[in-house]
């Protein structure tokens, strides 16, 4: 009991001392964090110009004009029920009984001096006058309206409607060209070309292009070389002989056999 009474005042004094220290520290930290305000010192100079800024605010009101009329003011009236649409007037009827007349301007007569000339046909003394002959389609010494010395409506010394020395509608030697209703002849048997002794010694090889007319019997006629690779060794004649050995099923035109011109390639190769 004596010990408790002895330490009681000391404990209270120590507690009061600690509270005072904590309060002092709190006040010191608060004073250190407070911002320090410094006075702004303006330079000592004379203001030469000023800039006015627009400060938005309420707009000002306008003044009213005075009524200078001598008449007394009108009384207030309520809106009425009268219509504001004005009725349109009736259209006037047009008088169409009399059509409008347009007077034509008089045509001025042209006065042109005209002299009578002689007729276009002039008779020469000594000329034999005879009526012209009947019209003809012939354009040469041939017959049947063709052009040239041949027969028929063709052109050239041939016969028929063809062109050139051929006949039956072909060109340049007779026969039709494949196409336009003319079918191609079909090969049945092929001829084999033979080498000449000079060509064998020279050991030359190549192809010769020949052209011929396949007749309705399937035999080649009018054979001639159109491209030769070396005519010095007599292979052109051998190519013509080989083309004469070929046999064809003739071409047709409208279902009927007709002569058809074809081109063949004769190959010469050493084995």
PDB file of C-alpha atoms in Angstrom:
ATOM      1  CA  UNK A   1       0.000   0.000   0.000  1.00  0.00           C
ATOM      2  CA  UNK A   2       2.908   2.297   0.787  1.00  0.00           C
ATOM      3  CA  UNK A   3       4.557   1.542  -2.525  1.00  0.00           C
ATOM      4  CA  UNK A   4       1.366   2.516  -4.459  1.00  0.00           C
ATOM      5  CA  UNK A   5       1.080   5.803  -2.665  1.00  0.00           C
ATOM      6  CA  UNK A   6       4.761   6.512  -3.329  1.00  0.00           C
ATOM      7  CA  UNK A   7       4.683   6.040  -7.154  1.00  0.00           C
ATOM      8  CA  UNK A   8       1.268   7.644  -7.834  1.00  0.00           C
ATOM      9  CA  UNK A   9       2.359  11.303  -8.124  1.00  0.00           C
ATOM     10  CA  UNK A  10       5.463  10.345 -10.079  1.00  0.00           C
ATOM     11  CA  UNK A  11       3.379   8.472 -12.619  1.00  0.00           C
ATOM     12  CA  UNK A  12       1.034  11.404 -13.090  1.00  0.00           C
ATOM     13  CA  UNK A  13       3.932  13.810 -13.506  1.00  0.00           C
ATOM     14  CA  UNK A  14       5.603  11.571 -16.098  1.00  0.00           C
ATOM     15  CA  UNK A  15       2.347  11.234 -18.033  1.00  0.00           C
ATOM     16  CA  UNK A  16       1.808  14.995 -18.080  1.00  0.00           C
ATOM     17  CA  UNK A  17       5.371  15.507 -19.286  1.00  0.00           C
ATOM     18  CA  UNK A  18       4.943  13.069 -22.199  1.00  0.00           C
ATOM     19  CA  UNK A  19       1.662  14.705 -23.236  1.00  0.00           C
ATOM     20  CA  UNK A  20       3.349  18.107 -23.265  1.00  0.00           C
ATOM     21  CA  UNK A  21       6.212  16.817 -25.453  1.00  0.00           C
ATOM     22  CA  UNK A  22       3.788  15.245 -27.946  1.00  0.00           C
ATOM     23  CA  UNK A  23       1.764  18.481 -28.149  1.00  0.00           C
ATOM     24  CA  UNK A  24       4.899  20.512 -28.788  1.00  0.00           C
ATOM     25  CA  UNK A  25       6.020  18.162 -31.567  1.00  0.00           C
ATOM     26  CA  UNK A  26       2.566  18.348 -33.224  1.00  0.00           C
ATOM     27  CA  UNK A  27       2.589  22.147 -33.165  1.00  0.00           C
ATOM     28  CA  UNK A  28       6.139  22.207 -34.604  1.00  0.00           C
ATOM     29  CA  UNK A  29       5.228  19.943 -37.554  1.00  0.00           C
ATOM     30  CA  UNK A  30       2.097  21.962 -38.326  1.00  0.00           C
ATOM     31  CA  UNK A  31       4.033  25.222 -38.388  1.00  0.00           C
ATOM     32  CA  UNK A  32       6.663  23.685 -40.723  1.00  0.00           C
ATOM     33  CA  UNK A  33       4.066  22.501 -43.337  1.00  0.00           C
ATOM     34  CA  UNK A  34       2.179  25.837 -43.500  1.00  0.00           C
ATOM     35  CA  UNK A  35       3.015  27.718 -46.798  1.00  0.00           C
ATOM     36  CA  UNK A  36       4.923  30.906 -46.405  1.00  0.00           C
ATOM     37  CA  UNK A  37       3.431  33.861 -48.234  1.00  0.00           C
ATOM     38  CA  UNK A  38       5.868  36.339 -49.637  1.00  0.00           C
ATOM     39  CA  UNK A  39       4.946  39.811 -50.677  1.00  0.00           C
ATOM     40  CA  UNK A  40       5.185  40.452 -54.446  1.00  0.00           C
ATOM     41  CA  UNK A  41       7.188  43.535 -55.227  1.00  0.00           C
ATOM     42  CA  UNK A  42       6.121  45.179 -58.509  1.00  0.00           C
ATOM     43  CA  UNK A  43       8.783  46.941 -60.542  1.00  0.00           C
ATOM     44  CA  UNK A  44       8.769  50.663 -60.299  1.00  0.00           C
ATOM     45  CA  UNK A  45       8.022  51.727 -63.873  1.00  0.00           C
ATOM     46  CA  UNK A  46       5.510  53.880 -65.650  1.00  0.00           C
ATOM     47  CA  UNK A  47       2.584  52.113 -67.466  1.00  0.00           C
ATOM     48  CA  UNK A  48       2.617  53.246 -71.080  1.00  0.00           C
ATOM     49  CA  UNK A  49      -0.347  51.253 -72.439  1.00  0.00           C
ATOM     50  CA  UNK A  50      -3.216  49.166 -71.160  1.00  0.00           C
ATOM     51  CA  UNK A  51      -5.038  46.182 -72.658  1.00  0.00           C
ATOM     52  CA  UNK A  52      -8.751  45.903 -71.938  1.00  0.00           C
ATOM     53  CA  UNK A  53     -10.120  42.340 -71.770  1.00  0.00           C
ATOM     54  CA  UNK A  54     -13.706  41.455 -72.650  1.00  0.00           C
ATOM     55  CA  UNK A  55     -15.460  40.389 -69.503  1.00  0.00           C
ATOM     56  CA  UNK A  56     -18.674  38.494 -70.391  1.00  0.00           C
ATOM     57  CA  UNK A  57     -21.709  39.744 -68.506  1.00  0.00           C
ATOM     58  CA  UNK A  58     -25.357  40.603 -68.938  1.00  0.00           C
ATOM     59  CA  UNK A  59     -26.221  42.487 -72.137  1.00  0.00           C
ATOM     60  CA  UNK A  60     -27.585  46.018 -71.980  1.00  0.00           C
ATOM     61  CA  UNK A  61     -31.094  46.916 -73.093  1.00  0.00           C
ATOM     62  CA  UNK A  62     -31.999  49.190 -76.054  1.00  0.00           C
ATOM     63  CA  UNK A  63     -34.006  52.395 -75.874  1.00  0.00           C
ATOM     64  CA  UNK A  64     -37.509  52.735 -77.294  1.00  0.00           C
ATOM     65  CA  UNK A  65     -38.587  55.232 -79.957  1.00  0.00           C
ATOM     66  CA  UNK A  66     -41.270  57.794 -79.253  1.00  0.00           C
ATOM     67  CA  UNK A  67     -44.719  57.673 -80.978  1.00  0.00           C
ATOM     68  CA  UNK A  68     -45.101  61.000 -82.749  1.00  0.00           C
ATOM     69  CA  UNK A  69     -48.516  60.271 -84.388  1.00  0.00           C
ATOM     70  CA  UNK A  70     -51.323  62.706 -83.542  1.00  0.00           C
ATOM     71  CA  UNK A  71     -54.115  60.041 -83.810  1.00  0.00           C
ATOM     72  CA  UNK A  72     -55.279  58.406 -80.606  1.00  0.00           C
ATOM     73  CA  UNK A  73     -54.058  54.849 -80.032  1.00  0.00           C
ATOM     74  CA  UNK A  74     -56.251  51.987 -81.290  1.00  0.00           C
ATOM     75  CA  UNK A  75     -58.210  49.868 -78.904  1.00  0.00           C
ATOM     76  CA  UNK A  76     -57.190  46.286 -78.303  1.00  0.00           C
ATOM     77  CA  UNK A  77     -59.150  43.822 -80.476  1.00  0.00           C
ATOM     78  CA  UNK A  78     -59.652  40.091 -80.210  1.00  0.00           C
ATOM     79  CA  UNK A  79     -58.891  37.898 -83.267  1.00  0.00           C
ATOM     80  CA  UNK A  80     -62.052  37.413 -85.325  1.00  0.00           C
ATOM     81  CA  UNK A  81     -63.462  34.457 -87.261  1.00  0.00           C
ATOM     82  CA  UNK A  82     -63.343  36.018 -90.749  1.00  0.00           C
ATOM     83  CA  UNK A  83     -61.623  34.032 -93.534  1.00  0.00           C
ATOM     84  CA  UNK A  84     -58.381  35.460 -94.802  1.00  0.00           C
ATOM     85  CA  UNK A  85     -58.489  33.667 -98.169  1.00  0.00           C
ATOM     86  CA  UNK A  86     -59.590  35.911-101.014  1.00  0.00           C
ATOM     87  CA  UNK A  87     -61.901  34.263-103.520  1.00  0.00           C
ATOM     88  CA  UNK A  88     -60.418  34.085-106.997  1.00  0.00           C
ATOM     89  CA  UNK A  89     -62.252  35.743-109.817  1.00  0.00           C
ATOM     90  CA  UNK A  90     -63.821  33.682-112.590  1.00  0.00           C
ATOM     91  CA  UNK A  91     -61.633  33.180-115.673  1.00  0.00           C
ATOM     92  CA  UNK A  92     -62.713  35.003-118.766  1.00  0.00           C
ATOM     93  CA  UNK A  93     -63.952  32.832-121.627  1.00  0.00           C
ATOM     94  CA  UNK A  94     -61.833  32.982-124.743  1.00  0.00           C
ATOM     95  CA  UNK A  95     -63.480  33.630-128.044  1.00  0.00           C
ATOM     96  CA  UNK A  96     -62.327  30.795-130.334  1.00  0.00           C
ATOM     97  CA  UNK A  97     -64.995  31.176-132.969  1.00  0.00           C
ATOM     98  CA  UNK A  98     -62.720  33.218-135.195  1.00  0.00           C
ATOM     99  CA  UNK A  99     -59.376  31.540-135.956  1.00  0.00           C
ATOM    100  CA  UNK A 100     -56.327  33.720-135.953  1.00  0.00           C
ATOM    101  CA  UNK A 101     -55.202  34.648-139.426  1.00  0.00           C
ATOM    102  CA  UNK A 102     -51.553  34.860-140.358  1.00  0.00           C
ATOM    103  CA  UNK A 103     -50.862  36.905-143.366  1.00  0.00           C
ATOM    104  CA  UNK A 104     -48.089  35.491-145.532  1.00  0.00           C
ATOM    105  CA  UNK A 105     -45.459  37.808-146.767  1.00  0.00           C
ATOM    106  CA  UNK A 106     -45.443  38.210-150.516  1.00  0.00           C
ATOM    107  CA  UNK A 107     -42.754  36.193-152.300  1.00  0.00           C
ATOM    108  CA  UNK A 108     -40.456  38.309-154.324  1.00  0.00           C
ATOM    109  CA  UNK A 109     -40.170  37.156-157.896  1.00  0.00           C
ATOM    110  CA  UNK A 110     -36.630  36.600-159.119  1.00  0.00           C
ATOM    111  CA  UNK A 111     -35.805  37.943-162.517  1.00  0.00           C
ATOM    112  CA  UNK A 112     -32.841  35.935-163.905  1.00  0.00           C
ATOM    113  CA  UNK A 113     -31.720  36.442-167.483  1.00  0.00           C
ATOM    114  CA  UNK A 114     -31.828  33.037-169.240  1.00  0.00           C
ATOM    115  CA  UNK A 115     -30.166  32.288-172.569  1.00  0.00           C
ATOM    116  CA  UNK A 116     -31.191  29.308-174.705  1.00  0.00           C
ATOM    117  CA  UNK A 117     -28.260  26.905-175.272  1.00  0.00           C
ATOM    118  CA  UNK A 118     -27.714  24.142-177.803  1.00  0.00           C
ATOM    119  CA  UNK A 119     -28.636  20.500-177.157  1.00  0.00           C
ATOM    120  CA  UNK A 120     -26.181  18.187-175.364  1.00  0.00           C
ATOM    121  CA  UNK A 121     -25.945  15.770-178.310  1.00  0.00           C
ATOM    122  CA  UNK A 122     -23.941  17.110-181.192  1.00  0.00           C
ATOM    123  CA  UNK A 123     -23.925  15.393-184.579  1.00  0.00           C
ATOM    124  CA  UNK A 124     -20.547  15.143-186.240  1.00  0.00           C
ATOM    125  CA  UNK A 125     -20.258  14.923-190.036  1.00  0.00           C
ATOM    126  CA  UNK A 126     -19.271  11.431-191.205  1.00  0.00           C
ATOM    127  CA  UNK A 127     -20.197   9.641-187.931  1.00  0.00           C
ATOM    128  CA  UNK A 128     -22.382   6.517-188.230  1.00  0.00           C
ATOM    129  CA  UNK A 129     -25.406   6.871-186.024  1.00  0.00           C
ATOM    130  CA  UNK A 130     -26.748   3.554-184.594  1.00  0.00           C
ATOM    131  CA  UNK A 131     -28.868   2.695-181.543  1.00  0.00           C
ATOM    132  CA  UNK A 132     -26.994   1.253-178.525  1.00  0.00           C
ATOM    133  CA  UNK A 133     -26.962  -2.514-178.116  1.00  0.00           C
ATOM    134  CA  UNK A 134     -28.708  -4.481-175.308  1.00  0.00           C
ATOM    135  CA  UNK A 135     -27.094  -4.432-171.836  1.00  0.00           C
ATOM    136  CA  UNK A 136     -24.753  -7.344-171.009  1.00  0.00           C
ATOM    137  CA  UNK A 137     -22.839  -8.575-167.952  1.00  0.00           C
ATOM    138  CA  UNK A 138     -19.846  -9.662-169.990  1.00  0.00           C
ATOM    139  CA  UNK A 139     -16.566  -7.897-169.316  1.00  0.00           C
ATOM    140  CA  UNK A 140     -14.320  -9.549-171.877  1.00  0.00           C
ATOM    141  CA  UNK A 141     -14.198 -11.829-174.942  1.00  0.00           C
ATOM    142  CA  UNK A 142     -15.590 -14.812-173.019  1.00  0.00           C
ATOM    143  CA  UNK A 143     -19.160 -16.081-172.824  1.00  0.00           C
ATOM    144  CA  UNK A 144     -22.086 -16.080-170.403  1.00  0.00           C
ATOM    145  CA  UNK A 145     -21.513 -12.768-168.664  1.00  0.00           C
ATOM    146  CA  UNK A 146     -18.151 -13.452-167.038  1.00  0.00           C
ATOM    147  CA  UNK A 147     -14.984 -11.409-167.073  1.00  0.00           C
ATOM    148  CA  UNK A 148     -12.070 -12.677-169.138  1.00  0.00           C
ATOM    149  CA  UNK A 149     -11.752 -15.317-171.870  1.00  0.00           C
ATOM    150  CA  UNK A 150     -13.498 -18.193-170.085  1.00  0.00           C
ATOM    151  CA  UNK A 151     -17.025 -19.537-170.032  1.00  0.00           C
ATOM    152  CA  UNK A 152     -19.617 -18.754-167.410  1.00  0.00           C
ATOM    153  CA  UNK A 153     -20.007 -15.971-164.847  1.00  0.00           C
ATOM    154  CA  UNK A 154     -16.500 -16.445-163.467  1.00  0.00           C
ATOM    155  CA  UNK A 155     -13.396 -14.328-163.873  1.00  0.00           C
ATOM    156  CA  UNK A 156     -10.497 -15.661-165.955  1.00  0.00           C
ATOM    157  CA  UNK A 157      -9.897 -18.271-168.644  1.00  0.00           C
ATOM    158  CA  UNK A 158     -11.581 -21.062-166.683  1.00  0.00           C
ATOM    159  CA  UNK A 159     -15.132 -22.376-166.691  1.00  0.00           C
ATOM    160  CA  UNK A 160     -17.842 -21.721-164.138  1.00  0.00           C
ATOM    161  CA  UNK A 161     -18.273 -19.081-161.401  1.00  0.00           C
ATOM    162  CA  UNK A 162     -14.707 -19.414-160.116  1.00  0.00           C
ATOM    163  CA  UNK A 163     -11.726 -17.094-160.292  1.00  0.00           C
ATOM    164  CA  UNK A 164      -8.738 -17.952-162.498  1.00  0.00           C
ATOM    165  CA  UNK A 165      -8.021 -20.754-164.945  1.00  0.00           C
ATOM    166  CA  UNK A 166      -9.937 -23.430-163.003  1.00  0.00           C
ATOM    167  CA  UNK A 167     -13.543 -24.505-163.161  1.00  0.00           C
ATOM    168  CA  UNK A 168     -16.593 -25.218-161.012  1.00  0.00           C
ATOM    169  CA  UNK A 169     -16.288 -22.240-158.674  1.00  0.00           C
ATOM    170  CA  UNK A 170     -12.672 -22.663-157.514  1.00  0.00           C
ATOM    171  CA  UNK A 171      -9.762 -20.254-157.698  1.00  0.00           C
ATOM    172  CA  UNK A 172      -6.530 -20.504-159.690  1.00  0.00           C
ATOM    173  CA  UNK A 173      -6.777 -23.916-161.329  1.00  0.00           C
ATOM    174  CA  UNK A 174     -10.061 -25.427-160.196  1.00  0.00           C
ATOM    175  CA  UNK A 175     -11.451 -26.897-157.002  1.00  0.00           C
ATOM    176  CA  UNK A 176     -13.091 -25.445-153.905  1.00  0.00           C
ATOM    177  CA  UNK A 177     -11.350 -24.378-150.743  1.00  0.00           C
ATOM    178  CA  UNK A 178     -12.423 -26.160-147.524  1.00  0.00           C
ATOM    179  CA  UNK A 179     -14.937 -24.190-145.482  1.00  0.00           C
ATOM    180  CA  UNK A 180     -18.165 -22.332-146.151  1.00  0.00           C
ATOM    181  CA  UNK A 181     -20.075 -25.588-146.590  1.00  0.00           C
ATOM    182  CA  UNK A 182     -17.211 -27.466-148.313  1.00  0.00           C
ATOM    183  CA  UNK A 183     -15.851 -30.445-146.328  1.00  0.00           C
ATOM    184  CA  UNK A 184     -12.203 -31.516-146.181  1.00  0.00           C
ATOM    185  CA  UNK A 185     -11.206 -34.666-148.116  1.00  0.00           C
ATOM    186  CA  UNK A 186     -10.397 -37.675-145.903  1.00  0.00           C
ATOM    187  CA  UNK A 187      -7.097 -39.485-146.408  1.00  0.00           C
ATOM    188  CA  UNK A 188      -7.384 -43.183-147.325  1.00  0.00           C
ATOM    189  CA  UNK A 189      -3.874 -44.073-148.526  1.00  0.00           C
ATOM    190  CA  UNK A 190      -0.627 -42.177-148.190  1.00  0.00           C
ATOM    191  CA  UNK A 191       2.191 -42.197-150.752  1.00  0.00           C
ATOM    192  CA  UNK A 192       5.823 -42.788-149.738  1.00  0.00           C
ATOM    193  CA  UNK A 193       8.496 -40.455-151.160  1.00  0.00           C
ATOM    194  CA  UNK A 194      11.729 -41.902-152.576  1.00  0.00           C
ATOM    195  CA  UNK A 195      15.256 -40.506-152.103  1.00  0.00           C
ATOM    196  CA  UNK A 196      17.450 -39.777-155.095  1.00  0.00           C
ATOM    197  CA  UNK A 197      21.043 -41.014-155.220  1.00  0.00           C
ATOM    198  CA  UNK A 198      22.429 -37.467-154.912  1.00  0.00           C
ATOM    199  CA  UNK A 199      20.202 -36.730-151.919  1.00  0.00           C
ATOM    200  CA  UNK A 200      21.318 -39.969-150.235  1.00  0.00           C
ATOM    201  CA  UNK A 201      24.990 -39.097-150.697  1.00  0.00           C
ATOM    202  CA  UNK A 202      24.396 -35.570-149.401  1.00  0.00           C
ATOM    203  CA  UNK A 203      22.314 -37.000-146.519  1.00  0.00           C
ATOM    204  CA  UNK A 204      19.817 -34.128-146.585  1.00  0.00           C
ATOM    205  CA  UNK A 205      16.493 -34.203-144.747  1.00  0.00           C
ATOM    206  CA  UNK A 206      13.453 -31.956-144.646  1.00  0.00           C
ATOM    207  CA  UNK A 207       9.842 -31.413-145.737  1.00  0.00           C
ATOM    208  CA  UNK A 208       8.365 -30.201-149.025  1.00  0.00           C
ATOM    209  CA  UNK A 209       4.920 -28.544-149.173  1.00  0.00           C
ATOM    210  CA  UNK A 210       2.823 -29.461-152.223  1.00  0.00           C
ATOM    211  CA  UNK A 211      -0.668 -28.363-153.229  1.00  0.00           C
ATOM    212  CA  UNK A 212      -3.118 -30.348-155.318  1.00  0.00           C
ATOM    213  CA  UNK A 213      -6.805 -30.725-156.167  1.00  0.00           C
ATOM    214  CA  UNK A 214      -8.549 -33.849-154.873  1.00  0.00           C
ATOM    215  CA  UNK A 215     -11.039 -34.777-157.572  1.00  0.00           C
ATOM    216  CA  UNK A 216     -14.362 -36.497-156.976  1.00  0.00           C
ATOM    217  CA  UNK A 217     -12.615 -39.816-157.742  1.00  0.00           C
ATOM    218  CA  UNK A 218     -10.199 -39.263-154.813  1.00  0.00           C
ATOM    219  CA  UNK A 219      -7.114 -38.792-157.062  1.00  0.00           C
ATOM    220  CA  UNK A 220      -4.811 -35.771-156.712  1.00  0.00           C
ATOM    221  CA  UNK A 221      -4.356 -33.618-159.804  1.00  0.00           C
ATOM    222  CA  UNK A 222      -2.766 -30.232-160.571  1.00  0.00           C
ATOM    223  CA  UNK A 223       0.096 -31.032-158.140  1.00  0.00           C
ATOM    224  CA  UNK A 224       2.761 -28.369-157.690  1.00  0.00           C
ATOM    225  CA  UNK A 225       5.397 -27.506-155.061  1.00  0.00           C
ATOM    226  CA  UNK A 226       4.721 -24.428-152.934  1.00  0.00           C
ATOM    227  CA  UNK A 227       7.808 -24.728-150.648  1.00  0.00           C
ATOM    228  CA  UNK A 228      11.032 -26.603-151.331  1.00  0.00           C
ATOM    229  CA  UNK A 229      13.990 -26.959-148.946  1.00  0.00           C
ATOM    230  CA  UNK A 230      16.646 -28.015-151.546  1.00  0.00           C
ATOM    231  CA  UNK A 231      15.607 -28.403-155.218  1.00  0.00           C
ATOM    232  CA  UNK A 232      19.135 -29.225-156.426  1.00  0.00           C
ATOM    233  CA  UNK A 233      18.902 -32.956-155.651  1.00  0.00           C
ATOM    234  CA  UNK A 234      15.599 -33.700-157.435  1.00  0.00           C
ATOM    235  CA  UNK A 235      13.459 -34.195-154.330  1.00  0.00           C
ATOM    236  CA  UNK A 236      10.741 -31.848-155.615  1.00  0.00           C
ATOM    237  CA  UNK A 237       9.876 -34.278-158.398  1.00  0.00           C
ATOM    238  CA  UNK A 238       9.865 -37.166-155.949  1.00  0.00           C
ATOM    239  CA  UNK A 239       7.440 -35.232-153.727  1.00  0.00           C
ATOM    240  CA  UNK A 240       5.105 -34.656-156.682  1.00  0.00           C
ATOM    241  CA  UNK A 241       5.225 -38.398-157.498  1.00  0.00           C
ATOM    242  CA  UNK A 242       4.448 -39.303-153.881  1.00  0.00           C
ATOM    243  CA  UNK A 243       1.471 -36.882-153.799  1.00  0.00           C
ATOM    244  CA  UNK A 244       0.092 -38.537-156.927  1.00  0.00           C
ATOM    245  CA  UNK A 245       0.015 -41.855-155.035  1.00  0.00           C
ATOM    246  CA  UNK A 246      -2.254 -40.542-152.272  1.00  0.00           C
ATOM    247  CA  UNK A 247      -5.934 -41.480-152.292  1.00  0.00           C
ATOM    248  CA  UNK A 248      -8.765 -39.580-150.570  1.00  0.00           C
ATOM    249  CA  UNK A 249     -12.448 -39.753-149.898  1.00  0.00           C
ATOM    250  CA  UNK A 250     -13.561 -36.641-151.815  1.00  0.00           C
ATOM    251  CA  UNK A 251     -14.893 -33.567-150.098  1.00  0.00           C
ATOM    252  CA  UNK A 252     -18.537 -32.604-150.423  1.00  0.00           C
ATOM    253  CA  UNK A 253     -20.557 -29.458-150.848  1.00  0.00           C
ATOM    254  CA  UNK A 254     -24.243 -29.684-150.050  1.00  0.00           C
ATOM    255  CA  UNK A 255     -23.907 -33.487-149.841  1.00  0.00           C
ATOM    256  CA  UNK A 256     -22.438 -33.789-153.349  1.00  0.00           C
ATOM    257  CA  UNK A 257     -18.758 -34.691-154.080  1.00  0.00           C
ATOM    258  CA  UNK A 258     -16.811 -31.731-155.428  1.00  0.00           C
ATOM    259  CA  UNK A 259     -13.138 -31.082-156.263  1.00  0.00           C
ATOM    260  CA  UNK A 260     -11.354 -29.624-153.232  1.00  0.00           C
ATOM    261  CA  UNK A 261      -7.920 -28.025-153.123  1.00  0.00           C
ATOM    262  CA  UNK A 262      -5.671 -29.321-150.325  1.00  0.00           C
ATOM    263  CA  UNK A 263      -2.117 -28.756-149.091  1.00  0.00           C
ATOM    264  CA  UNK A 264       0.144 -31.685-148.114  1.00  0.00           C
ATOM    265  CA  UNK A 265       3.527 -31.956-146.426  1.00  0.00           C
ATOM    266  CA  UNK A 266       5.923 -34.587-147.878  1.00  0.00           C
ATOM    267  CA  UNK A 267       8.664 -35.447-145.349  1.00  0.00           C
ATOM    268  CA  UNK A 268      12.111 -36.806-146.355  1.00  0.00           C
ATOM    269  CA  UNK A 269      13.991 -38.443-143.469  1.00  0.00           C
ATOM    270  CA  UNK A 270      16.913 -40.836-143.282  1.00  0.00           C
ATOM    271  CA  UNK A 271      16.648 -43.860-141.024  1.00  0.00           C
TER     272      UNK A 271
END
